[in-house]
Short mmCIF file of N, CA, C and O in Angstrom, two decimals:
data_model
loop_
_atom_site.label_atom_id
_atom_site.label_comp_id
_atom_site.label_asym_id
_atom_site.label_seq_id
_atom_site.Cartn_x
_atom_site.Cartn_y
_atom_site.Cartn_z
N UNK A 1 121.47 166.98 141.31
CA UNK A 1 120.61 167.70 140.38
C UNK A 1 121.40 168.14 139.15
O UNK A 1 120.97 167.78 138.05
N UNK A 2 122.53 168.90 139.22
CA UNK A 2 123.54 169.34 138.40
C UNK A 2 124.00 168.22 137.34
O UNK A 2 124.36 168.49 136.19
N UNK A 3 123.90 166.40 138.12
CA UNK A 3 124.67 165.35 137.24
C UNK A 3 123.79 165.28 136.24
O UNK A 3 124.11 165.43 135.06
N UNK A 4 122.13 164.95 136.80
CA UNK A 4 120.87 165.03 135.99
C UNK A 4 120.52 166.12 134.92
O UNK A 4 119.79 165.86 133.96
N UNK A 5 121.05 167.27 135.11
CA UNK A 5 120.45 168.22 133.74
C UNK A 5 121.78 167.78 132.83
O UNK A 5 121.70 167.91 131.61
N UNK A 6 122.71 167.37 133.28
CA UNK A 6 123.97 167.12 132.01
C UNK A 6 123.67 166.02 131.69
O UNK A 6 124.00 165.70 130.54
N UNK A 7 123.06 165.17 132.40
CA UNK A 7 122.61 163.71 131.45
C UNK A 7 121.98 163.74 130.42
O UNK A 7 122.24 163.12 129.39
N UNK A 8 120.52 164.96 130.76
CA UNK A 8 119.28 165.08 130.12
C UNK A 8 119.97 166.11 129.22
O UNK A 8 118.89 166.43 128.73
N UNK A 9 120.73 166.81 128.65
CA UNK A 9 121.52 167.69 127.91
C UNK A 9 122.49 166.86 126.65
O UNK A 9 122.76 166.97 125.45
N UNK A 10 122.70 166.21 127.51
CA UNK A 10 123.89 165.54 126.78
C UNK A 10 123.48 164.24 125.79
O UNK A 10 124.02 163.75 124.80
N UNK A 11 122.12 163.87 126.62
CA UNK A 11 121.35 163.18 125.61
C UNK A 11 120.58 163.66 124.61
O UNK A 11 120.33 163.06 123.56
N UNK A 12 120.16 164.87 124.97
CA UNK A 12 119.93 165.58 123.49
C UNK A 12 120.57 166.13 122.88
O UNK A 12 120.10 166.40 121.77
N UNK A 13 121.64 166.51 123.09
CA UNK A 13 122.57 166.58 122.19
C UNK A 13 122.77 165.66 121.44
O UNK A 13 122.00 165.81 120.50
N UNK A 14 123.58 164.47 121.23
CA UNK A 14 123.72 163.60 120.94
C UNK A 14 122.37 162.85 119.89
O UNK A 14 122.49 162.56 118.70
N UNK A 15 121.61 162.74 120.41
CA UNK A 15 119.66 162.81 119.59
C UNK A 15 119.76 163.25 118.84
O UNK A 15 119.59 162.66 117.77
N UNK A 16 120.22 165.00 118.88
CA UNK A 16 120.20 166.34 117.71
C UNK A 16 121.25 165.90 116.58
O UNK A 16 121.11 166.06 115.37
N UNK A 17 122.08 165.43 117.10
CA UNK A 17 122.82 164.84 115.73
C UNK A 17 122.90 164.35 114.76
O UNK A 17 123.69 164.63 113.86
N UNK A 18 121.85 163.28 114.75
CA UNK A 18 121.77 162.06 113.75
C UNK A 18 120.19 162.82 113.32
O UNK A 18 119.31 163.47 113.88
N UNK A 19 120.52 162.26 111.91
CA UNK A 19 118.86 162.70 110.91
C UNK A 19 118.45 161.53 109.97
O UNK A 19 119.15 161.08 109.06
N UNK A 20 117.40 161.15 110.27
CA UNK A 20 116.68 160.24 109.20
C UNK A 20 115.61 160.36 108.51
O UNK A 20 114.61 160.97 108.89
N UNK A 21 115.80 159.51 106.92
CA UNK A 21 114.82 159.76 105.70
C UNK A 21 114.94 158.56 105.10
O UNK A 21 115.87 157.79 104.84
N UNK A 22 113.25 158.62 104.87
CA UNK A 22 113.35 157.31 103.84
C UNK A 22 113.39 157.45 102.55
O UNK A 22 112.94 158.40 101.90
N UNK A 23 114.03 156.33 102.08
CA UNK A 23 113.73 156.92 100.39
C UNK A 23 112.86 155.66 99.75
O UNK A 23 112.82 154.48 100.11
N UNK A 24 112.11 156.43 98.54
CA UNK A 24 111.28 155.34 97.90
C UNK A 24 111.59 155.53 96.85
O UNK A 24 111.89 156.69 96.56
N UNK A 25 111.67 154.05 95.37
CA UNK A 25 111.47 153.94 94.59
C UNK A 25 110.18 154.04 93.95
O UNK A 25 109.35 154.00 94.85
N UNK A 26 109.67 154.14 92.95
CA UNK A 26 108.30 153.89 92.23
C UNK A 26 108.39 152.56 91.61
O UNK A 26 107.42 151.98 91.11
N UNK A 27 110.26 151.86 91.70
CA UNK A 27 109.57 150.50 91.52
C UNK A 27 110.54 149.66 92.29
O UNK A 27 111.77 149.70 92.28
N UNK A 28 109.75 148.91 92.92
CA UNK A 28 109.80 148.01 94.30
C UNK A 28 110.98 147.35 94.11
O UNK A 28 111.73 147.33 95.08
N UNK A 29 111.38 146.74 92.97
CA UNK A 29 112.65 146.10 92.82
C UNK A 29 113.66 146.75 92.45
O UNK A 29 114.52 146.12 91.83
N UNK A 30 113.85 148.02 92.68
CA UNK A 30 115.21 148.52 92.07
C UNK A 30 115.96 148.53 93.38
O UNK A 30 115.44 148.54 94.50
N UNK A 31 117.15 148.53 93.12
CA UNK A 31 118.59 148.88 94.01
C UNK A 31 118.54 150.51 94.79
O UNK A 31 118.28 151.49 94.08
N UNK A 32 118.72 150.64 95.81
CA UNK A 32 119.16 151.90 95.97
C UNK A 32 120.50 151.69 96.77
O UNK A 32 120.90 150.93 97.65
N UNK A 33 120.97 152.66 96.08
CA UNK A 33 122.71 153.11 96.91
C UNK A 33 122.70 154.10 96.96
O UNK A 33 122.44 154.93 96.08
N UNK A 34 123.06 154.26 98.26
CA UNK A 34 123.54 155.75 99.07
C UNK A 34 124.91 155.80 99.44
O UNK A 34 125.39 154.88 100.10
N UNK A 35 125.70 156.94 99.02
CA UNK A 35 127.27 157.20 98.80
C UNK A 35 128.07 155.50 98.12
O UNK A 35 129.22 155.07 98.15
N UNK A 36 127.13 155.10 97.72
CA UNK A 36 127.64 153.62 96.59
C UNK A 36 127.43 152.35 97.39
O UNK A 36 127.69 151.23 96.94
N UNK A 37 126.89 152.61 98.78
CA UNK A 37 126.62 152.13 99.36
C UNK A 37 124.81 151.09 99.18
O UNK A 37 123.71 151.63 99.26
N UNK A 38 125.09 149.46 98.92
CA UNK A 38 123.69 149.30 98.90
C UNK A 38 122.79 149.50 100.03
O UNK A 38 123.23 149.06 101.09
N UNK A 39 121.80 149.98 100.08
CA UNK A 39 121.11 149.89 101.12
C UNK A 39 119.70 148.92 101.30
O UNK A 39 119.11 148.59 102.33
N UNK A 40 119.38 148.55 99.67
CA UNK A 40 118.24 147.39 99.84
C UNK A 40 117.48 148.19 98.31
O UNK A 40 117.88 149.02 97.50
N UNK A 41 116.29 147.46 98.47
CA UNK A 41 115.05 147.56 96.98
C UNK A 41 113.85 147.98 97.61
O UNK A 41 113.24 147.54 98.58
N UNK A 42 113.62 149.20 96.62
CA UNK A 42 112.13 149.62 96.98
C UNK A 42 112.23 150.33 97.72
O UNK A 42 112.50 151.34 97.06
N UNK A 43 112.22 150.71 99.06
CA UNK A 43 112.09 151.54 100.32
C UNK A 43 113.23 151.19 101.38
O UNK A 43 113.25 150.19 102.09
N UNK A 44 114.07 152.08 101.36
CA UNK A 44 115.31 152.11 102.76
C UNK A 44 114.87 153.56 103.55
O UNK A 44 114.20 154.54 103.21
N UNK A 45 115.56 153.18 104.74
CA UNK A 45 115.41 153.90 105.66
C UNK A 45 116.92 154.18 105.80
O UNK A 45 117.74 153.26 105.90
N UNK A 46 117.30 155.63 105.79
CA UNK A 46 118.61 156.41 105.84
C UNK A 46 118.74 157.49 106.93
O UNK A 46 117.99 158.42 107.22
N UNK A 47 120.16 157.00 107.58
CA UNK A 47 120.88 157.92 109.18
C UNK A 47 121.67 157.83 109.04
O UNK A 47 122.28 156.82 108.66
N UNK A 48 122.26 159.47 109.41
CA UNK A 48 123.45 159.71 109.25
C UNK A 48 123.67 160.87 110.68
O UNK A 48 122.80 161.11 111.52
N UNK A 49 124.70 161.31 110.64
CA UNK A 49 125.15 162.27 111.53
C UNK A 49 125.94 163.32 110.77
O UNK A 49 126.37 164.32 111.34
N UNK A 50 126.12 163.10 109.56
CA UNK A 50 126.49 164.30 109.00
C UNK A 50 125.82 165.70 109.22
O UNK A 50 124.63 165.83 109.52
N UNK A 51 126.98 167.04 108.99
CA UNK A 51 126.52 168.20 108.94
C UNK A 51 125.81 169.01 108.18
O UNK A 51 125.97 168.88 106.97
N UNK A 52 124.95 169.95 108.62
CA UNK A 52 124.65 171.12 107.94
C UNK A 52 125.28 171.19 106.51
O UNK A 52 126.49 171.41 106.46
N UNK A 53 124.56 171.01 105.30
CA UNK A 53 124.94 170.83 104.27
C UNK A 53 125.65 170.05 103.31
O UNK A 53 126.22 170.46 102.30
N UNK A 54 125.54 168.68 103.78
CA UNK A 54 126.65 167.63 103.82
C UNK A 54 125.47 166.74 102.46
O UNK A 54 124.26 166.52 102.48
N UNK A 55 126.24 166.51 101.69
CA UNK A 55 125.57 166.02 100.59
C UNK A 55 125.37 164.19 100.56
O UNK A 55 126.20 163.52 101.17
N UNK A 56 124.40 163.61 99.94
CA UNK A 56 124.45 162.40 99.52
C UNK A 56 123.71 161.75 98.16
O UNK A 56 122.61 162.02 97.68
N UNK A 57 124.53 160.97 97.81
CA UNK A 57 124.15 160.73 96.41
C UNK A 57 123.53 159.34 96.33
O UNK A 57 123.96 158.23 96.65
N UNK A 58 122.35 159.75 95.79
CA UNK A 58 121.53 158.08 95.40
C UNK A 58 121.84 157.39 93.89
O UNK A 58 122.05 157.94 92.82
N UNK A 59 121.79 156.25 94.18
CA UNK A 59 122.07 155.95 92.59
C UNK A 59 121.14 154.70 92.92
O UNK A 59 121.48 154.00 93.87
N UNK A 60 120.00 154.37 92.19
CA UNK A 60 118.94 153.42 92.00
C UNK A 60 119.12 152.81 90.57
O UNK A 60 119.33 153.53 89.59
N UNK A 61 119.02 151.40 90.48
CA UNK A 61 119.71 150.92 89.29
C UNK A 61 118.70 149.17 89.28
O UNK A 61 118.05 148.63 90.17
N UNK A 62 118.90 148.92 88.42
CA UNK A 62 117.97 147.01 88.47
C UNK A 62 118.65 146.37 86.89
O UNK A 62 118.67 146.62 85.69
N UNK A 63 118.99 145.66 87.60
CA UNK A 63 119.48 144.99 85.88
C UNK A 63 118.64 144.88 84.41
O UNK A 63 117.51 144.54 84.05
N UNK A 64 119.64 145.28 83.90
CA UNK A 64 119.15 145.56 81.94
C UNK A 64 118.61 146.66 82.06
O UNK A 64 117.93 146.99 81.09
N UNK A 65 118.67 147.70 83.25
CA UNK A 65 118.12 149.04 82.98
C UNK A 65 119.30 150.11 83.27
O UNK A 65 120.32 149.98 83.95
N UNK A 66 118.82 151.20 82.54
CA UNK A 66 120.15 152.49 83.10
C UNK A 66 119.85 152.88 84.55
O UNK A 66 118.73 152.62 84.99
N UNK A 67 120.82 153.53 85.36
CA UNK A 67 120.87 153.74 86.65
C UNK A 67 120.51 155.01 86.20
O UNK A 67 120.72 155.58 85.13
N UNK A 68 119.55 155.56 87.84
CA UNK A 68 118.99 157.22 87.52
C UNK A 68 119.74 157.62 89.22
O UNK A 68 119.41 157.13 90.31
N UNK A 69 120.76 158.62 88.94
CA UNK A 69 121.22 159.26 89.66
C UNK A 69 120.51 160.64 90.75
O UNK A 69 120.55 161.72 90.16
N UNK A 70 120.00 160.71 91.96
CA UNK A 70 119.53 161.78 92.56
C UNK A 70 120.85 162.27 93.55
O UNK A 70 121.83 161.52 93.52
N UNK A 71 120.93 163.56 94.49
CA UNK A 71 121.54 163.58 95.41
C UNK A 71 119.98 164.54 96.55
O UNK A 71 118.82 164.89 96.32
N UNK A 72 120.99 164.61 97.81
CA UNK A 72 119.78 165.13 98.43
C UNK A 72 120.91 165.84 99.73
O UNK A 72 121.87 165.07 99.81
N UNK A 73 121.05 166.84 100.58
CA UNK A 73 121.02 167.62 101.09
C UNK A 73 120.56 167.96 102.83
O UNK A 73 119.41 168.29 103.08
N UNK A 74 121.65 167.83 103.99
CA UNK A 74 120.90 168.19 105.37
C UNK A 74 120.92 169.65 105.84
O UNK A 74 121.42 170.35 106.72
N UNK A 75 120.08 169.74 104.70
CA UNK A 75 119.35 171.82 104.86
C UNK A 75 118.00 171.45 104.89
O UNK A 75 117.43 172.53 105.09
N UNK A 76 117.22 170.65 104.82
CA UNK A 76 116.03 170.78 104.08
C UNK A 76 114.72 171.02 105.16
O UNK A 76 113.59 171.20 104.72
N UNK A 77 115.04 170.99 106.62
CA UNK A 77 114.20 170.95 107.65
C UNK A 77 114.77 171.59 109.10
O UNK A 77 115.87 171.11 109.40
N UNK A 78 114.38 172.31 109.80
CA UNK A 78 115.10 172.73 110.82
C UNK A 78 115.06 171.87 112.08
O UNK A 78 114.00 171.29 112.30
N UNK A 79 116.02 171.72 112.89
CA UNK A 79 116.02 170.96 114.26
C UNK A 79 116.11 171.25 115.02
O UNK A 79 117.23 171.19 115.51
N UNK A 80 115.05 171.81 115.77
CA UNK A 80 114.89 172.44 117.27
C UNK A 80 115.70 171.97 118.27
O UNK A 80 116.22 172.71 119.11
N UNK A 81 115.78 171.20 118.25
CA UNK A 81 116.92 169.86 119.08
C UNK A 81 118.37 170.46 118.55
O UNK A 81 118.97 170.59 119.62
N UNK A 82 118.85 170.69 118.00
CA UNK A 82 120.21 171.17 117.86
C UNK A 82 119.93 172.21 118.10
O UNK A 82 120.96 172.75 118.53
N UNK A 83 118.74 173.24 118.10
CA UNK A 83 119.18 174.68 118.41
C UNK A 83 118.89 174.95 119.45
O UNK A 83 118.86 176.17 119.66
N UNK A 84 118.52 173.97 120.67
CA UNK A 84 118.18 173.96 121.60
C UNK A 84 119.66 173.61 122.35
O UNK A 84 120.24 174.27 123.22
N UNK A 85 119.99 172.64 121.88
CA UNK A 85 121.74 172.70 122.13
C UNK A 85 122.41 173.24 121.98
O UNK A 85 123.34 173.20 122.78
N UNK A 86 122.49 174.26 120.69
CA UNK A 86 123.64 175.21 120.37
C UNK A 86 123.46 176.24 121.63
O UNK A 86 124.43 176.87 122.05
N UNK A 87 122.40 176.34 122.09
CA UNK A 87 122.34 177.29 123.38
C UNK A 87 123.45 177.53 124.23
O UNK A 87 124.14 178.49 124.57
N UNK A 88 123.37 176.15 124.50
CA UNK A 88 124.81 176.15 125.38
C UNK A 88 125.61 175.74 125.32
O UNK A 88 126.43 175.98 126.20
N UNK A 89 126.07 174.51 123.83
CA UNK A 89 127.65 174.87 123.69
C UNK A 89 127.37 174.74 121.73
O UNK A 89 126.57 173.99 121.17
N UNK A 90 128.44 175.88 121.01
CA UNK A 90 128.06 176.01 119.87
C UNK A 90 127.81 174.93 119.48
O UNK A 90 126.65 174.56 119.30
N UNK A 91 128.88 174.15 119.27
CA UNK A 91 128.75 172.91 118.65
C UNK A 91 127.31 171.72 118.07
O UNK A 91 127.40 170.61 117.55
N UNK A 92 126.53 172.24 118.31
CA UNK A 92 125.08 171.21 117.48
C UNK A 92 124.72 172.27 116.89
O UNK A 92 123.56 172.08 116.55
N UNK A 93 125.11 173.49 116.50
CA UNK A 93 124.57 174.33 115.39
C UNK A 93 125.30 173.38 114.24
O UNK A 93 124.78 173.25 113.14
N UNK A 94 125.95 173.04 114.42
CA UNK A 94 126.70 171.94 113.36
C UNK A 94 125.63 171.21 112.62
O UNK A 94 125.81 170.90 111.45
N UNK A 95 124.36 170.89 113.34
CA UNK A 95 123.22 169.82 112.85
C UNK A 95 122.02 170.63 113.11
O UNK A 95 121.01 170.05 113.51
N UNK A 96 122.00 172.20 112.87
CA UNK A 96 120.44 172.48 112.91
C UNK A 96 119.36 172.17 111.71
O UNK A 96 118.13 172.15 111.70
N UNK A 97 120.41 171.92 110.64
CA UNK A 97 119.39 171.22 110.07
C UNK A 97 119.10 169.76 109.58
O UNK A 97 119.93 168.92 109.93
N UNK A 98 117.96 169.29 108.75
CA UNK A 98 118.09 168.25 109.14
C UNK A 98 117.20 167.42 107.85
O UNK A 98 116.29 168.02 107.26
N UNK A 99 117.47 166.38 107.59
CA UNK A 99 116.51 166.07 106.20
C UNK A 99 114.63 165.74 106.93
O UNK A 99 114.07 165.55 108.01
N UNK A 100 114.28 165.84 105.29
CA UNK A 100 113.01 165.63 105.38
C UNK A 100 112.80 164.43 105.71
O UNK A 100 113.77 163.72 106.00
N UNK A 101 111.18 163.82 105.76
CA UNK A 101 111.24 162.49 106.74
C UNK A 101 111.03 161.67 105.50
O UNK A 101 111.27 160.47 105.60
N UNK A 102 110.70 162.06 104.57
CA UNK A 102 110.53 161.10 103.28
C UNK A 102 111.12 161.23 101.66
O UNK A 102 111.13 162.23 100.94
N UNK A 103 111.38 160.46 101.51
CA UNK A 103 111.35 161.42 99.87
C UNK A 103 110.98 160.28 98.93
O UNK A 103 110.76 159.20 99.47
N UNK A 104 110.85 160.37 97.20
CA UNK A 104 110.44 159.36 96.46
C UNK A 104 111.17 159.75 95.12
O UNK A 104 111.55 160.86 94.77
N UNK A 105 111.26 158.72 94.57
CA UNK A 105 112.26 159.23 93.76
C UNK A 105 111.68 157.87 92.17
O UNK A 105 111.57 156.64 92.23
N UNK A 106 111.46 158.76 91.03
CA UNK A 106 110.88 158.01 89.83
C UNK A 106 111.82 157.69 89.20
O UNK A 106 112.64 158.42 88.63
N UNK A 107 111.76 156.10 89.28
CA UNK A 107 112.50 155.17 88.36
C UNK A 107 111.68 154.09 87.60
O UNK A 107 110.97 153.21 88.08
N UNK A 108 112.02 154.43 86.01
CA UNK A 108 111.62 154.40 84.96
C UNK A 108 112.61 153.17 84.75
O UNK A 108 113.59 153.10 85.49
N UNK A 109 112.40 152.20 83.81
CA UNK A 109 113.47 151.11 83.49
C UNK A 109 113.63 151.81 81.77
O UNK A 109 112.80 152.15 80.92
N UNK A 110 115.28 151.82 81.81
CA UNK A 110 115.18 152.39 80.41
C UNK A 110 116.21 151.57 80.02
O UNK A 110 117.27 151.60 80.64
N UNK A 111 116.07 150.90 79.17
CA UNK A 111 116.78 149.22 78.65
C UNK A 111 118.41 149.78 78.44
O UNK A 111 118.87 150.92 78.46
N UNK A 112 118.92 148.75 78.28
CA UNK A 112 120.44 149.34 78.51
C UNK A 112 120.51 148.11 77.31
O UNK A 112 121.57 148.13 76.69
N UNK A 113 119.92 147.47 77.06
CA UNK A 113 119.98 147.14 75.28
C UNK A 113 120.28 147.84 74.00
O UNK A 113 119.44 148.67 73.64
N UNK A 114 121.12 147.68 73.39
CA UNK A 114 121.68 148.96 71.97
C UNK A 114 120.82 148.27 70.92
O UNK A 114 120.42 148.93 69.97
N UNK A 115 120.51 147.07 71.03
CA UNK A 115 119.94 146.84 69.92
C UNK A 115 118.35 147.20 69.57
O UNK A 115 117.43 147.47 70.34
N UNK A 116 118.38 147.10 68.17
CA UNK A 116 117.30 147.30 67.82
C UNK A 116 116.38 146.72 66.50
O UNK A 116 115.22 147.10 66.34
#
């Protein structure tokens, strides 16, 4: 019985850790990179295991246009699941919080042409 609640513990723990969000463009073909990282065009799906306040930076970009820089933040939602863990050992207060499940983000093509 004792092996079973540390299984069922230890798997939520572990659960409580990781947080995911999607991000959207407003236009289907742009680039998104997360920490410079590509992740695809139009709509990615983003997980991480970072902590409580741990930052990440988007940079969405499509050729002949300027890149529009966002960042975003794991404060933005609380996780019962980590505070259900921190119960009994501190350590997943580390991840009580947790990002939102979506976000969208407006990209405009603004010519990276000087001429005129």
């Amino acid at each position: 019985m004792k092996q079973a609640i540390a299984i069922v513990l230890s798997a939520a723990l572990f659960a409580s850790c990781s947080s995911t969000t999607m991000i959207r463009t407003t236009d289907p073909q742009a680039k998104i990179y997360i920490d410079g990282e590509l992740k695809g065009t139009g709509t990615v799906t983003h997980t991480d295991t970072k902590i409580v306040g741990a930052t990440n930076s988007v940079r969405i970009e499509k050729p002949g246009c300027e890149p529009a820089f966002y960042t975003f933040s794991r404060s933005e939602e609380f996780d019962a699941g980590a505070c259900a863990g921190g119960v009994f050992l501190l350590v997943p207060f580390l991840w009580i919080q947790k990002y939102k499940p979506e976000r969208t983000y407006e990209y405009n093509c603004v010519s990276t042409d000087k001429k005129k």
